[in-house]
GROMACS .gro file of C-alpha atoms in nm:
model
  484
    1UNK     CA    1   0.000  -0.004   0.005
    2UNK     CA    2   0.273   0.242   0.101
    3UNK     CA    3   0.461   0.161  -0.226
    4UNK     CA    4   0.157   0.247  -0.434
    5UNK     CA    5   0.112   0.587  -0.242
    6UNK     CA    6   0.480   0.664  -0.324
    7UNK     CA    7   0.429   0.609  -0.684
    8UNK     CA    8   0.120   0.823  -0.684
    9UNK     CA    9   0.307   1.114  -0.505
   10UNK     CA   10   0.594   1.069  -0.769
   11UNK     CA   11   0.341   1.103  -1.057
   12UNK     CA   12   0.181   1.415  -0.908
   13UNK     CA   13   0.530   1.569  -0.873
   14UNK     CA   14   0.603   1.499  -1.239
   15UNK     CA   15   0.254   1.641  -1.346
   16UNK     CA   16   0.310   1.959  -1.130
   17UNK     CA   17   0.659   2.012  -1.256
   18UNK     CA   18   0.527   1.989  -1.622
   19UNK     CA   19   0.269   2.262  -1.550
   20UNK     CA   20   0.523   2.485  -1.387
   21UNK     CA   21   0.759   2.457  -1.696
   22UNK     CA   22   0.468   2.542  -1.935
   23UNK     CA   23   0.354   2.840  -1.738
   24UNK     CA   24   0.722   2.965  -1.711
   25UNK     CA   25   0.767   2.927  -2.084
   26UNK     CA   26   0.455   3.131  -2.157
   27UNK     CA   27   0.521   3.404  -1.919
   28UNK     CA   28   0.882   3.451  -2.024
   29UNK     CA   29   0.786   3.468  -2.395
   30UNK     CA   30   0.507   3.720  -2.333
   31UNK     CA   31   0.734   3.943  -2.121
   32UNK     CA   32   0.988   3.940  -2.405
   33UNK     CA   33   0.703   4.025  -2.661
   34UNK     CA   34   0.560   4.317  -2.478
   35UNK     CA   35   0.894   4.476  -2.427
   36UNK     CA   36   0.987   4.437  -2.800
   37UNK     CA   37   0.697   4.617  -2.971
   38UNK     CA   38   0.377   4.512  -3.170
   39UNK     CA   39   0.538   4.351  -3.474
   40UNK     CA   40   0.754   4.111  -3.270
   41UNK     CA   41   0.460   4.057  -3.044
   42UNK     CA   42   0.261   3.884  -3.324
   43UNK     CA   43   0.551   3.671  -3.398
   44UNK     CA   44   0.625   3.582  -3.054
   45UNK     CA   45   0.265   3.510  -2.998
   46UNK     CA   46   0.273   3.253  -3.266
   47UNK     CA   47   0.582   3.099  -3.100
   48UNK     CA   48   0.404   3.090  -2.760
   49UNK     CA   49   0.109   2.913  -2.906
   50UNK     CA   50   0.342   2.682  -3.085
   51UNK     CA   51   0.530   2.621  -2.755
   52UNK     CA   52   0.206   2.565  -2.558
   53UNK     CA   53   0.104   2.320  -2.818
   54UNK     CA   54   0.424   2.129  -2.797
   55UNK     CA   55   0.433   2.122  -2.419
   56UNK     CA   56   0.079   1.998  -2.414
   57UNK     CA   57   0.170   1.729  -2.652
   58UNK     CA   58   0.483   1.628  -2.453
   59UNK     CA   59   0.293   1.648  -2.129
   60UNK     CA   60   0.052   1.392  -2.267
   61UNK     CA   61   0.336   1.170  -2.382
   62UNK     CA   62   0.489   1.207  -2.042
   63UNK     CA   63   0.156   1.110  -1.856
   64UNK     CA   64   0.116   0.801  -2.084
   65UNK     CA   65   0.495   0.703  -2.019
   66UNK     CA   66   0.451   0.735  -1.638
   67UNK     CA   67   0.111   0.546  -1.642
   68UNK     CA   68   0.265   0.255  -1.818
   69UNK     CA   69   0.600   0.260  -1.633
   70UNK     CA   70   0.431   0.266  -1.281
   71UNK     CA   71   0.088   0.103  -1.332
   72UNK     CA   72   0.133  -0.164  -1.608
   73UNK     CA   73   0.050  -0.498  -1.458
   74UNK     CA   74   0.398  -0.620  -1.487
   75UNK     CA   75   0.748  -0.445  -1.493
   76UNK     CA   76   0.839  -0.286  -1.819
   77UNK     CA   77   1.183  -0.138  -1.882
   78UNK     CA   78   1.229   0.243  -1.944
   79UNK     CA   79   1.433   0.188  -2.249
   80UNK     CA   80   1.159  -0.025  -2.405
   81UNK     CA   81   0.903   0.251  -2.359
   82UNK     CA   82   1.145   0.521  -2.464
   83UNK     CA   83   1.240   0.332  -2.767
   84UNK     CA   84   0.874   0.253  -2.846
   85UNK     CA   85   0.777   0.626  -2.838
   86UNK     CA   86   1.053   0.723  -3.064
   87UNK     CA   87   0.984   0.458  -3.313
   88UNK     CA   88   0.619   0.530  -3.294
   89UNK     CA   89   0.672   0.906  -3.379
   90UNK     CA   90   0.901   0.818  -3.667
   91UNK     CA   91   0.666   0.539  -3.805
   92UNK     CA   92   0.393   0.803  -3.800
   93UNK     CA   93   0.553   0.978  -4.094
   94UNK     CA   94   0.496   0.689  -4.322
   95UNK     CA   95   0.852   0.751  -4.462
   96UNK     CA   96   1.049   0.432  -4.508
   97UNK     CA   97   1.378   0.629  -4.515
   98UNK     CA   98   1.326   0.804  -4.183
   99UNK     CA   99   1.408   0.570  -3.885
  100UNK     CA  100   1.534   0.579  -3.513
  101UNK     CA  101   1.836   0.352  -3.471
  102UNK     CA  102   1.952   0.197  -3.150
  103UNK     CA  103   2.324   0.164  -3.067
  104UNK     CA  104   2.376  -0.159  -3.266
  105UNK     CA  105   2.172  -0.031  -3.567
  106UNK     CA  106   2.353   0.303  -3.561
  107UNK     CA  107   2.698   0.124  -3.560
  108UNK     CA  108   2.587  -0.091  -3.851
  109UNK     CA  109   2.486   0.204  -4.056
  110UNK     CA  110   2.818   0.367  -3.996
  111UNK     CA  111   3.006   0.039  -4.074
  112UNK     CA  112   2.825   0.023  -4.409
  113UNK     CA  113   2.936   0.376  -4.497
  114UNK     CA  114   3.292   0.366  -4.380
  115UNK     CA  115   3.380   0.006  -4.288
  116UNK     CA  116   3.302  -0.351  -4.335
  117UNK     CA  117   3.061  -0.590  -4.173
  118UNK     CA  118   2.924  -0.947  -4.180
  119UNK     CA  119   2.596  -0.977  -4.368
  120UNK     CA  120   2.413  -1.099  -4.691
  121UNK     CA  121   2.483  -0.783  -4.879
  122UNK     CA  122   2.129  -0.668  -4.962
  123UNK     CA  123   2.011  -0.293  -4.913
  124UNK     CA  124   1.656  -0.310  -4.771
  125UNK     CA  125   1.371  -0.071  -4.689
  126UNK     CA  126   1.031  -0.061  -4.497
  127UNK     CA  127   0.746  -0.060  -4.740
  128UNK     CA  128   0.418  -0.056  -4.547
  129UNK     CA  129   0.453  -0.354  -4.318
  130UNK     CA  130   0.687  -0.540  -4.559
  131UNK     CA  131   1.055  -0.565  -4.552
  132UNK     CA  132   1.153  -0.493  -4.921
  133UNK     CA  133   1.508  -0.534  -5.104
  134UNK     CA  134   1.604  -0.219  -5.281
  135UNK     CA  135   1.902  -0.404  -5.440
  136UNK     CA  136   2.164  -0.674  -5.370
  137UNK     CA  137   2.520  -0.563  -5.373
  138UNK     CA  138   2.709  -0.730  -5.648
  139UNK     CA  139   2.938  -1.019  -5.550
  140UNK     CA  140   2.759  -1.068  -5.198
  141UNK     CA  141   2.567  -1.370  -5.073
  142UNK     CA  142   2.236  -1.200  -5.170
  143UNK     CA  143   2.357  -1.136  -5.518
  144UNK     CA  144   2.491  -1.484  -5.564
  145UNK     CA  145   2.173  -1.643  -5.432
  146UNK     CA  146   1.963  -1.465  -5.686
  147UNK     CA  147   1.777  -1.220  -5.464
  148UNK     CA  148   1.659  -0.906  -5.662
  149UNK     CA  149   1.520  -0.547  -5.626
  150UNK     CA  150   1.158  -0.548  -5.487
  151UNK     CA  151   1.182  -0.900  -5.339
  152UNK     CA  152   0.992  -0.907  -5.010
  153UNK     CA  153   1.156  -1.071  -4.710
  154UNK     CA  154   0.865  -1.240  -4.533
  155UNK     CA  155   1.061  -1.460  -4.295
  156UNK     CA  156   1.405  -1.451  -4.140
  157UNK     CA  157   1.522  -1.781  -3.990
  158UNK     CA  158   1.178  -1.907  -4.013
  159UNK     CA  159   1.017  -1.610  -3.813
  160UNK     CA  160   0.771  -1.379  -3.986
  161UNK     CA  161   0.894  -1.010  -4.049
  162UNK     CA  162   0.550  -0.886  -4.043
  163UNK     CA  163   0.584  -0.690  -3.722
  164UNK     CA  164   0.951  -0.629  -3.753
  165UNK     CA  165   1.114  -0.279  -3.775
  166UNK     CA  166   1.351  -0.225  -4.047
  167UNK     CA  167   1.626  -0.213  -3.794
  168UNK     CA  168   1.536  -0.555  -3.640
  169UNK     CA  169   1.526  -0.709  -3.981
  170UNK     CA  170   1.876  -0.568  -4.078
  171UNK     CA  171   2.033  -0.660  -3.741
  172UNK     CA  172   1.900  -1.026  -3.771
  173UNK     CA  173   2.034  -1.066  -4.131
  174UNK     CA  174   2.380  -0.920  -4.010
  175UNK     CA  175   2.611  -1.122  -3.792
  176UNK     CA  176   2.952  -1.295  -3.770
  177UNK     CA  177   3.116  -1.375  -4.103
  178UNK     CA  178   3.083  -1.760  -4.179
  179UNK     CA  179   2.748  -1.802  -3.997
  180UNK     CA  180   2.422  -1.884  -4.174
  181UNK     CA  181   2.097  -1.718  -4.203
  182UNK     CA  182   1.775  -1.835  -4.378
  183UNK     CA  183   1.551  -1.576  -4.561
  184UNK     CA  184   1.215  -1.656  -4.711
  185UNK     CA  185   1.141  -1.435  -5.015
  186UNK     CA  186   0.811  -1.355  -5.174
  187UNK     CA  187   0.841  -1.269  -5.549
  188UNK     CA  188   0.545  -1.226  -5.783
  189UNK     CA  189   0.305  -1.429  -5.563
  190UNK     CA  190   0.547  -1.707  -5.509
  191UNK     CA  191   0.773  -1.775  -5.199
  192UNK     CA  192   1.098  -1.950  -5.166
  193UNK     CA  193   1.361  -1.992  -4.895
  194UNK     CA  194   1.736  -1.936  -4.930
  195UNK     CA  195   1.999  -2.022  -4.672
  196UNK     CA  196   2.296  -1.770  -4.707
  197UNK     CA  197   2.631  -1.784  -4.545
  198UNK     CA  198   2.725  -1.441  -4.410
  199UNK     CA  199   3.037  -1.288  -4.560
  200UNK     CA  200   3.237  -0.973  -4.526
  201UNK     CA  201   3.063  -0.712  -4.725
  202UNK     CA  202   3.324  -0.540  -4.926
  203UNK     CA  203   3.450  -0.194  -4.847
  204UNK     CA  204   3.593  -0.134  -5.185
  205UNK     CA  205   3.307   0.002  -5.401
  206UNK     CA  206   3.474   0.036  -5.744
  207UNK     CA  207   3.612  -0.222  -5.975
  208UNK     CA  208   3.748  -0.181  -6.312
  209UNK     CA  209   3.870  -0.377  -6.615
  210UNK     CA  210   3.905  -0.349  -6.994
  211UNK     CA  211   3.602  -0.461  -7.178
  212UNK     CA  212   3.609  -0.717  -7.476
  213UNK     CA  213   3.715  -0.420  -7.690
  214UNK     CA  214   4.037  -0.334  -7.513
  215UNK     CA  215   3.983   0.039  -7.586
  216UNK     CA  216   3.682   0.037  -7.357
  217UNK     CA  217   3.716   0.060  -6.977
  218UNK     CA  218   3.438  -0.111  -6.775
  219UNK     CA  219   3.387   0.033  -6.418
  220UNK     CA  220   3.145  -0.106  -6.175
  221UNK     CA  221   3.035   0.100  -5.875
  222UNK     CA  222   2.858  -0.097  -5.617
  223UNK     CA  223   2.768   0.171  -5.358
  224UNK     CA  224   2.869   0.527  -5.266
  225UNK     CA  225   3.066   0.509  -4.947
  226UNK     CA  226   3.344   0.756  -4.810
  227UNK     CA  227   3.606   0.669  -5.053
  228UNK     CA  228   3.403   0.586  -5.372
  229UNK     CA  229   3.499   0.905  -5.560
  230UNK     CA  230   3.870   0.854  -5.484
  231UNK     CA  231   3.850   0.492  -5.598
  232UNK     CA  232   3.672   0.588  -5.906
  233UNK     CA  233   3.946   0.837  -6.005
  234UNK     CA  234   4.210   0.577  -5.947
  235UNK     CA  235   4.017   0.326  -6.158
  236UNK     CA  236   3.977   0.572  -6.439
  237UNK     CA  237   4.358   0.664  -6.425
  238UNK     CA  238   4.450   0.279  -6.428
  239UNK     CA  239   4.230   0.201  -6.723
  240UNK     CA  240   4.365   0.509  -6.921
  241UNK     CA  241   4.705   0.355  -6.874
  242UNK     CA  242   4.596   0.034  -7.008
  243UNK     CA  243   4.461   0.195  -7.336
  244UNK     CA  244   4.095   0.279  -7.250
  245UNK     CA  245   3.959   0.542  -7.469
  246UNK     CA  246   3.591   0.531  -7.341
  247UNK     CA  247   3.412   0.401  -7.041
  248UNK     CA  248   3.110   0.202  -6.938
  249UNK     CA  249   3.009   0.295  -6.580
  250UNK     CA  250   2.782   0.021  -6.428
  251UNK     CA  251   2.567   0.129  -6.141
  252UNK     CA  252   2.323  -0.146  -6.169
  253UNK     CA  253   2.191  -0.284  -5.831
  254UNK     CA  254   2.393   0.006  -5.667
  255UNK     CA  255   2.158   0.109  -5.376
  256UNK     CA  256   2.321   0.451  -5.328
  257UNK     CA  257   2.488   0.596  -5.031
  258UNK     CA  258   2.656   0.939  -4.964
  259UNK     CA  259   2.541   1.224  -5.168
  260UNK     CA  260   2.888   1.398  -5.162
  261UNK     CA  261   3.046   1.108  -5.340
  262UNK     CA  262   2.771   1.106  -5.598
  263UNK     CA  263   2.834   1.483  -5.648
  264UNK     CA  264   3.214   1.437  -5.680
  265UNK     CA  265   3.176   1.162  -5.933
  266UNK     CA  266   2.920   1.350  -6.122
  267UNK     CA  267   3.132   1.662  -6.156
  268UNK     CA  268   3.410   1.467  -6.309
  269UNK     CA  269   3.178   1.437  -6.615
  270UNK     CA  270   3.025   1.767  -6.635
  271UNK     CA  271   3.163   2.096  -6.745
  272UNK     CA  272   3.231   2.328  -6.448
  273UNK     CA  273   2.939   2.564  -6.393
  274UNK     CA  274   2.668   2.324  -6.515
  275UNK     CA  275   2.408   2.197  -6.267
  276UNK     CA  276   2.444   1.844  -6.125
  277UNK     CA  277   2.174   1.846  -5.863
  278UNK     CA  278   1.893   2.043  -5.690
  279UNK     CA  279   1.806   1.991  -5.328
  280UNK     CA  280   1.473   2.126  -5.197
  281UNK     CA  281   1.399   2.154  -4.825
  282UNK     CA  282   1.081   2.219  -4.642
  283UNK     CA  283   1.109   2.593  -4.732
  284UNK     CA  284   1.073   2.496  -5.113
  285UNK     CA  285   1.380   2.689  -5.220
  286UNK     CA  286   1.622   2.487  -5.423
  287UNK     CA  287   1.988   2.467  -5.357
  288UNK     CA  288   2.160   2.400  -5.683
  289UNK     CA  289   2.486   2.215  -5.689
  290UNK     CA  290   2.718   2.273  -5.999
  291UNK     CA  291   3.022   2.098  -6.126
  292UNK     CA  292   3.339   2.257  -5.997
  293UNK     CA  293   3.705   2.191  -5.914
  294UNK     CA  294   3.606   2.204  -5.552
  295UNK     CA  295   3.398   1.873  -5.598
  296UNK     CA  296   3.620   1.695  -5.836
  297UNK     CA  297   3.970   1.831  -5.743
  298UNK     CA  298   4.011   1.927  -6.105
  299UNK     CA  299   3.981   1.580  -6.246
  300UNK     CA  300   3.773   1.547  -6.551
  301UNK     CA  301   3.662   1.257  -6.763
  302UNK     CA  302   3.598   1.391  -7.114
  303UNK     CA  303   3.596   1.064  -7.293
  304UNK     CA  304   3.279   0.917  -7.425
  305UNK     CA  305   3.076   0.734  -7.165
  306UNK     CA  306   2.767   0.512  -7.106
  307UNK     CA  307   2.596   0.447  -6.784
  308UNK     CA  308   2.427   0.117  -6.715
  309UNK     CA  309   2.115   0.141  -6.478
  310UNK     CA  310   1.838  -0.101  -6.368
  311UNK     CA  311   1.572  -0.142  -6.111
  312UNK     CA  312   1.828  -0.176  -5.833
  313UNK     CA  313   1.992   0.157  -5.914
  314UNK     CA  314   1.869   0.392  -5.635
  315UNK     CA  315   1.941   0.719  -5.456
  316UNK     CA  316   2.297   0.833  -5.524
  317UNK     CA  317   2.318   0.598  -5.828
  318UNK     CA  318   2.025   0.801  -5.967
  319UNK     CA  319   2.189   1.143  -5.882
  320UNK     CA  320   2.478   1.029  -6.082
  321UNK     CA  321   2.294   0.885  -6.378
  322UNK     CA  322   2.070   1.184  -6.409
  323UNK     CA  323   2.352   1.439  -6.394
  324UNK     CA  324   2.536   1.264  -6.671
  325UNK     CA  325   2.229   1.228  -6.881
  326UNK     CA  326   2.114   1.586  -6.857
  327UNK     CA  327   2.441   1.785  -6.791
  328UNK     CA  328   2.714   1.544  -6.918
  329UNK     CA  329   2.872   1.541  -7.255
  330UNK     CA  330   2.743   1.272  -7.491
  331UNK     CA  331   2.650   1.032  -7.224
  332UNK     CA  332   2.397   0.758  -7.295
  333UNK     CA  333   2.198   0.559  -7.041
  334UNK     CA  334   2.152   0.193  -7.119
  335UNK     CA  335   1.944  -0.074  -6.911
  336UNK     CA  336   1.595  -0.060  -6.752
  337UNK     CA  337   1.414   0.201  -6.544
  338UNK     CA  338   1.598   0.278  -6.211
  339UNK     CA  339   1.437   0.237  -5.861
  340UNK     CA  340   1.313   0.600  -5.791
  341UNK     CA  341   1.438   0.720  -5.467
  342UNK     CA  342   1.428   1.116  -5.474
  343UNK     CA  343   1.478   1.204  -5.103
  344UNK     CA  344   1.794   1.305  -4.894
  345UNK     CA  345   1.845   1.176  -4.547
  346UNK     CA  346   2.077   1.303  -4.264
  347UNK     CA  347   2.150   1.149  -3.918
  348UNK     CA  348   2.119   1.322  -3.574
  349UNK     CA  349   2.343   1.140  -3.343
  350UNK     CA  350   2.279   1.115  -2.953
  351UNK     CA  351   2.527   1.076  -2.662
  352UNK     CA  352   2.421   0.708  -2.608
  353UNK     CA  353   2.527   0.620  -2.953
  354UNK     CA  354   2.186   0.602  -3.095
  355UNK     CA  355   2.080   0.808  -3.394
  356UNK     CA  356   1.789   0.947  -3.580
  357UNK     CA  357   1.803   0.916  -3.955
  358UNK     CA  358   1.545   1.145  -4.112
  359UNK     CA  359   1.452   1.269  -4.447
  360UNK     CA  360   1.545   1.646  -4.472
  361UNK     CA  361   1.487   1.720  -4.837
  362UNK     CA  362   1.407   1.581  -5.179
  363UNK     CA  363   1.649   1.606  -5.461
  364UNK     CA  364   1.574   1.706  -5.829
  365UNK     CA  365   1.761   1.634  -6.141
  366UNK     CA  366   1.949   1.925  -6.299
  367UNK     CA  367   1.638   2.030  -6.506
  368UNK     CA  368   1.417   2.010  -6.191
  369UNK     CA  369   1.253   1.673  -6.227
  370UNK     CA  370   1.165   1.474  -5.914
  371UNK     CA  371   1.222   1.112  -5.995
  372UNK     CA  372   1.075   0.979  -5.652
  373UNK     CA  373   0.872   0.652  -5.720
  374UNK     CA  374   0.910   0.725  -6.092
  375UNK     CA  375   1.268   0.618  -6.162
  376UNK     CA  376   1.489   0.731  -6.460
  377UNK     CA  377   1.417   0.573  -6.807
  378UNK     CA  378   1.727   0.474  -7.007
  379UNK     CA  379   1.793   0.608  -7.344
  380UNK     CA  380   1.834   0.254  -7.471
  381UNK     CA  381   1.637  -0.025  -7.295
  382UNK     CA  382   1.822  -0.366  -7.261
  383UNK     CA  383   1.808  -0.620  -6.999
  384UNK     CA  384   1.924  -0.966  -6.894
  385UNK     CA  385   1.738  -1.266  -7.056
  386UNK     CA  386   1.403  -1.335  -6.893
  387UNK     CA  387   1.527  -1.636  -6.709
  388UNK     CA  388   1.719  -1.397  -6.488
  389UNK     CA  389   1.403  -1.276  -6.334
  390UNK     CA  390   1.259  -1.632  -6.251
  391UNK     CA  391   1.180  -1.691  -5.883
  392UNK     CA  392   1.461  -1.861  -5.714
  393UNK     CA  393   1.377  -2.228  -5.617
  394UNK     CA  394   1.309  -2.320  -5.260
  395UNK     CA  395   1.584  -2.554  -5.157
  396UNK     CA  396   1.432  -2.685  -4.838
  397UNK     CA  397   1.237  -2.915  -5.067
  398UNK     CA  398   1.310  -3.182  -5.324
  399UNK     CA  399   1.129  -3.211  -5.636
  400UNK     CA  400   1.051  -3.543  -5.822
  401UNK     CA  401   0.838  -3.721  -6.073
  402UNK     CA  402   0.457  -3.674  -6.050
  403UNK     CA  403   0.485  -3.336  -5.880
  404UNK     CA  404   0.331  -3.010  -6.012
  405UNK     CA  405   0.431  -2.660  -5.892
  406UNK     CA  406   0.545  -2.319  -6.004
  407UNK     CA  407   0.893  -2.411  -5.862
  408UNK     CA  408   0.924  -2.703  -6.097
  409UNK     CA  409   0.805  -2.464  -6.387
  410UNK     CA  410   1.085  -2.229  -6.315
  411UNK     CA  411   1.343  -2.527  -6.285
  412UNK     CA  412   1.219  -2.651  -6.632
  413UNK     CA  413   1.277  -2.305  -6.787
  414UNK     CA  414   1.632  -2.294  -6.627
  415UNK     CA  415   1.702  -2.624  -6.774
  416UNK     CA  416   1.593  -2.514  -7.127
  417UNK     CA  417   1.796  -2.191  -7.089
  418UNK     CA  418   2.111  -2.424  -7.004
  419UNK     CA  419   2.039  -2.625  -7.336
  420UNK     CA  420   1.862  -2.930  -7.212
  421UNK     CA  421   1.579  -3.078  -7.422
  422UNK     CA  422   1.236  -3.023  -7.269
  423UNK     CA  423   0.886  -2.992  -7.426
  424UNK     CA  424   0.719  -2.981  -7.089
  425UNK     CA  425   0.743  -2.638  -6.911
  426UNK     CA  426   0.413  -2.617  -6.740
  427UNK     CA  427   0.527  -2.714  -6.392
  428UNK     CA  428   0.446  -3.089  -6.418
  429UNK     CA  429   0.751  -3.314  -6.335
  430UNK     CA  430   0.706  -3.577  -6.607
  431UNK     CA  431   0.937  -3.834  -6.742
  432UNK     CA  432   1.115  -3.606  -6.981
  433UNK     CA  433   1.184  -3.371  -6.685
  434UNK     CA  434   1.334  -3.652  -6.497
  435UNK     CA  435   1.558  -3.750  -6.788
  436UNK     CA  436   1.683  -3.391  -6.818
  437UNK     CA  437   1.764  -3.381  -6.446
  438UNK     CA  438   1.947  -3.713  -6.469
  439UNK     CA  439   2.143  -3.584  -6.772
  440UNK     CA  440   2.235  -3.259  -6.591
  441UNK     CA  441   2.350  -3.448  -6.279
  442UNK     CA  442   2.563  -3.678  -6.502
  443UNK     CA  443   2.716  -3.372  -6.695
  444UNK     CA  444   2.797  -3.194  -6.364
  445UNK     CA  445   2.928  -3.479  -6.139
  446UNK     CA  446   2.625  -3.497  -5.909
  447UNK     CA  447   2.458  -3.792  -5.762
  448UNK     CA  448   2.234  -3.923  -6.052
  449UNK     CA  449   1.889  -3.993  -5.892
  450UNK     CA  450   1.650  -3.795  -6.128
  451UNK     CA  451   1.532  -3.575  -5.828
  452UNK     CA  452   1.583  -3.214  -5.822
  453UNK     CA  453   1.747  -3.205  -5.460
  454UNK     CA  454   1.924  -2.923  -5.295
  455UNK     CA  455   2.250  -2.987  -5.449
  456UNK     CA  456   2.112  -3.028  -5.802
  457UNK     CA  457   1.900  -2.719  -5.771
  458UNK     CA  458   2.182  -2.488  -5.639
  459UNK     CA  459   2.412  -2.621  -5.905
  460UNK     CA  460   2.143  -2.530  -6.170
  461UNK     CA  461   2.093  -2.190  -6.039
  462UNK     CA  462   2.476  -2.122  -6.037
  463UNK     CA  463   2.500  -2.232  -6.393
  464UNK     CA  464   2.210  -2.003  -6.499
  465UNK     CA  465   2.349  -1.712  -6.313
  466UNK     CA  466   2.684  -1.763  -6.484
  467UNK     CA  467   2.529  -1.788  -6.829
  468UNK     CA  468   2.308  -1.476  -6.752
  469UNK     CA  469   2.612  -1.288  -6.669
  470UNK     CA  470   2.756  -1.390  -7.005
  471UNK     CA  471   2.435  -1.287  -7.177
  472UNK     CA  472   2.439  -0.933  -7.034
  473UNK     CA  473   2.245  -0.753  -7.317
  474UNK     CA  474   2.285  -0.398  -7.165
  475UNK     CA  475   2.666  -0.444  -7.140
  476UNK     CA  476   2.689  -0.582  -7.494
  477UNK     CA  477   2.490  -0.283  -7.632
  478UNK     CA  478   2.717  -0.050  -7.455
  479UNK     CA  479   3.026  -0.218  -7.597
  480UNK     CA  480   2.867  -0.201  -7.950
  481UNK     CA  481   2.776   0.168  -7.928
  482UNK     CA  482   3.126   0.269  -7.804
  483UNK     CA  483   3.291   0.074  -8.067
  484UNK     CA  484   3.094   0.250  -8.348
   0.00000   0.00000   0.00000
C-alpha cells in the first residue's frame, strides 16, 4: 500500500513540474514580446502558441509514459518505452527512409558507410508492413543467391517479419562472417527460402577492367561510400594507362549511399558551372549544386561514356545517372528504369550512440525533375534474359516425378536455358523432366537420382547465373555503341 502511495506522489510531482515549466515558458515569452513592440509581439505570440501546443503534447506523452511505467500489470523497462515512443513518432511519418536507430543499428549504418561488416549484402527498406529489398550488392551472398530488387523478405530464420522494424530485420540478417541465416522471399506471388552464409561485405566500392574491346574501360560501382570518388578516379587513371579511350560505368543494383560522393563523381563528367543536382528542403527553395574543381579536385573524364542502370539503381546512383544524362557530354543511359528514390537523409547522433536518420529534403535532377517513385528511363532499353527474373527455387524441398508446382516450372525453364531438351514447361514433373535432371546430374558430377534435390537445384541456379552474366544485353549494347 505504501509503495503505491509513493508512486502516486511521484506521478503528481511529475505533473506539477510539467505545469510549472509550461507556465514559465509562456510568461517569459510574453514578457519578451511586450517589451519588444507590436510587430515582434505577433511573431512571439505565434511561437508561444507553438510552445504551448508542443508542451501539451509532450505532457500527454509524459503522462502515458509514467502511467505505463508505474501502473502496467508487470514491470516494463524504461528503455523499451522510450524506444517505443521514438519509433512510434518516426513510423507515424509513413516514410520508409526515416528511422530511429539503437546503438547496434547505428553502428551498422556507420559500418556500411565507412567500414565492413558481416551480412548478406542486400540494401533493404520498409514498405508498409513489408521488408523489401532495394538492391543486392554485387558479389555478395544475396546477389549470388539470386535475390533481386523488390523481393519481399517475409521470414528470417523461419520467423515472420510482419511486425519487424527495418532495424530489427537488418540486425537479424547481419552477424558474424561464416554463420548462416535463412531468408524466405516473396516474389510475384511465389515464396522460396534461401540459406545464406554471411560474408564480409566489401569496403571497396569500385572495380575496373578492360572490356572485350580493349579500348573500352568497364567500371562497376557497387555503392557510394566514403572513398568511392577517390576509388573511381584511381580506376579511371589505371584503365587509361591500359589503353581505355571510353568508359562503361555500371551502377546497376547500386543502392546508393553518400550524396557528396555522387556529386564528386558527377562533377568529373560535367563542365564546370553546369548543374548536377537540386536539393529542396521544407522551405521550397532549391539549392543548386554545380560542377566545380572544388567537387572533383580538377579531375575530369572527357572521354565518351555510357552508364548502365536498372531497377536496383537507387538514390546516389540515380543522382549520378541523371546528372550525366542531363548535364554530361554525350553520355547515354542503357538498361532498365531505375528504382526511384528522390529524397535526402541525414543523421542526428545522440550521446548514447543511438541516431535518428531522417529525411530532410528531396532532390531534383539538373532540369528540376523529381524522380521519386518514378525512376529514370534509359535512352536504350536492354536487359538480361527473362530467365534472370525467375523466382529462385526453394531448396528446403526436393522435387520429383509426379509433382506439379511453380517451382518446377521455373526449374524447367532454367534447364531449357542451359540447353537441355524439354517440351514440358508447365510445372508438371514428367518423365522427360526426370531425364533432363539425370542428364544434368551426369554432366556436372552430381549423384544421379532424377530428383531435383538441394545440391542439384543450387548447381543449376549457379550455372544459370553464370550464363546470364555472359548474356548481359545491356553491357553488350554499350560495347557495340562505344565501338562504333
